């Protein structure tokens, strides 16, 4: 589960998060939509203290941290609760597929090599990459690299996985394979928070959809509520703009 209360974050005098409150129950999948610059990435990074919030409370699983009083030990234990999947994969170029997934298990989870290898093979099978164990990232397609990124997160068996636009760096023909893997994991009941511009995917996978703008959650609801009868003008405008793009023609179809 994730619980956020009163999360604020400024860079200099630019207030990027203006008071975020959010509760996600264990096992739920929540997607975040919103225009560029609205604070989506910063919000994800505040959940694992890659950015330290200026104010507020972050709880993931049973680790609760108050930003104003956070010490190193608390931050470390909070970080262990989540894993992140990045837009640009962030793989080690000099490590193989297997090595990339094993690394976190050995360093963060203190597993021995044998255990780490078994666990890595297990999750790499899940993302369909068992035949690529000894490949280097540069020998893989973007979709395959991102599936390694997902396997790496999954291997840690975290309380939650945070996805920051996991398909937005991919060529269109590679988006589907990555979304399919994420959907697979979602069906297994792990808590997930996903920033995405893939509207069909958000509709299919989400228990709840959030719309962010200007550092606030402007609106939240079921996929049906958000996509077919959004209450807020800013949500409507955003969806209208996005739905002009060819891949989301269903928005018009389901509107009437
Ligand atoms: P989104 O992911 O919704 O596009 P971000 O959270 O990346 O939005 O950014 C929100 C705003 O915060 C942007 O104006 C961005 O330039 C600014 N910002 C993000 N990270 C930093 C940083 N480390 N230093 C200064 N400004 C930042
Ligand atoms: Mg972003």
PDB file of C-alpha atoms and ligand atoms in Angstrom, residues 11 14 16 35-42 51, ligand 1:
ATOM      1  CA  UNK A  11      12.903  23.438  -6.612  1.00  0.00           C
ATOM      2  CA  UNK A  14       9.246  26.747  -8.185  1.00  0.00           C
ATOM      3  CA  UNK A  16       6.307  21.539  -8.164  1.00  0.00           C
ATOM      4  CA  UNK A  35       0.589  17.101 -19.013  1.00  0.00           C
ATOM      5  CA  UNK A  36       4.347  17.373 -19.119  1.00  0.00           C
ATOM      6  CA  UNK A  37       5.684  19.389 -16.196  1.00  0.00           C
ATOM      7  CA  UNK A  38       2.741  18.678 -13.911  1.00  0.00           C
ATOM      8  CA  UNK A  39       4.956  16.947 -11.333  1.00  0.00           C
ATOM      9  CA  UNK A  40       4.336  13.254 -12.085  1.00  0.00           C
ATOM     10  CA  UNK A  41       7.980  12.180 -12.057  1.00  0.00           C
ATOM     11  CA  UNK A  42       8.717  14.280  -8.991  1.00  0.00           C
ATOM     12  CA  UNK A  51      13.695  13.513  -4.070  1.00  0.00           C
TER      13      UNK A  51
HETATM   14  P1  LIG B   1       6.347  15.554 -15.292  1.00  0.00           P
HETATM   15  O1  LIG B   1       6.955  14.242 -14.950  1.00  0.00           O
HETATM   16  O2  LIG B   1       4.892  15.629 -14.983  1.00  0.00           O
HETATM   17  O3  LIG B   1       6.636  15.984 -16.695  1.00  0.00           O
HETATM   18  P2  LIG B   1       8.335  16.614 -13.477  1.00  0.00           P
HETATM   19  O4  LIG B   1       8.014  16.110 -12.133  1.00  0.00           O
HETATM   20  O5  LIG B   1       9.431  15.979 -14.221  1.00  0.00           O
HETATM   21  O6  LIG B   1       6.997  16.654 -14.336  1.00  0.00           O
HETATM   22  O7  LIG B   1       8.693  18.144 -13.393  1.00  0.00           O
HETATM   23  C1  LIG B   1       7.832  19.112 -12.825  1.00  0.00           C
HETATM   24  C2  LIG B   1       8.536  20.453 -12.815  1.00  0.00           C
HETATM   25  O8  LIG B   1       9.621  20.402 -11.923  1.00  0.00           O
HETATM   26  C3  LIG B   1       9.103  20.856 -14.160  1.00  0.00           C
HETATM   27  O9  LIG B   1       8.906  22.225 -14.330  1.00  0.00           O
HETATM   28  C4  LIG B   1      10.568  20.530 -14.027  1.00  0.00           C
HETATM   29  O10 LIG B   1      11.344  21.369 -14.827  1.00  0.00           O
HETATM   30  C5  LIG B   1      10.829  20.790 -12.554  1.00  0.00           C
HETATM   31  N1  LIG B   1      11.898  19.941 -12.021  1.00  0.00           N
HETATM   32  C6  LIG B   1      11.895  18.601 -11.932  1.00  0.00           C
HETATM   33  N2  LIG B   1      13.033  18.137 -11.386  1.00  0.00           N
HETATM   34  C7  LIG B   1      13.781  19.232 -11.104  1.00  0.00           C
HETATM   35  C8  LIG B   1      15.088  19.435 -10.520  1.00  0.00           C
HETATM   36  N3  LIG B   1      15.827  18.402 -10.082  1.00  0.00           N
HETATM   37  N4  LIG B   1      15.522  20.706 -10.403  1.00  0.00           N
HETATM   38  C9  LIG B   1      14.771  21.749 -10.807  1.00  0.00           C
HETATM   39  N5  LIG B   1      13.551  21.640 -11.372  1.00  0.00           N
HETATM   40  C10 LIG B   1      13.052  20.396 -11.524  1.00  0.00           C
END
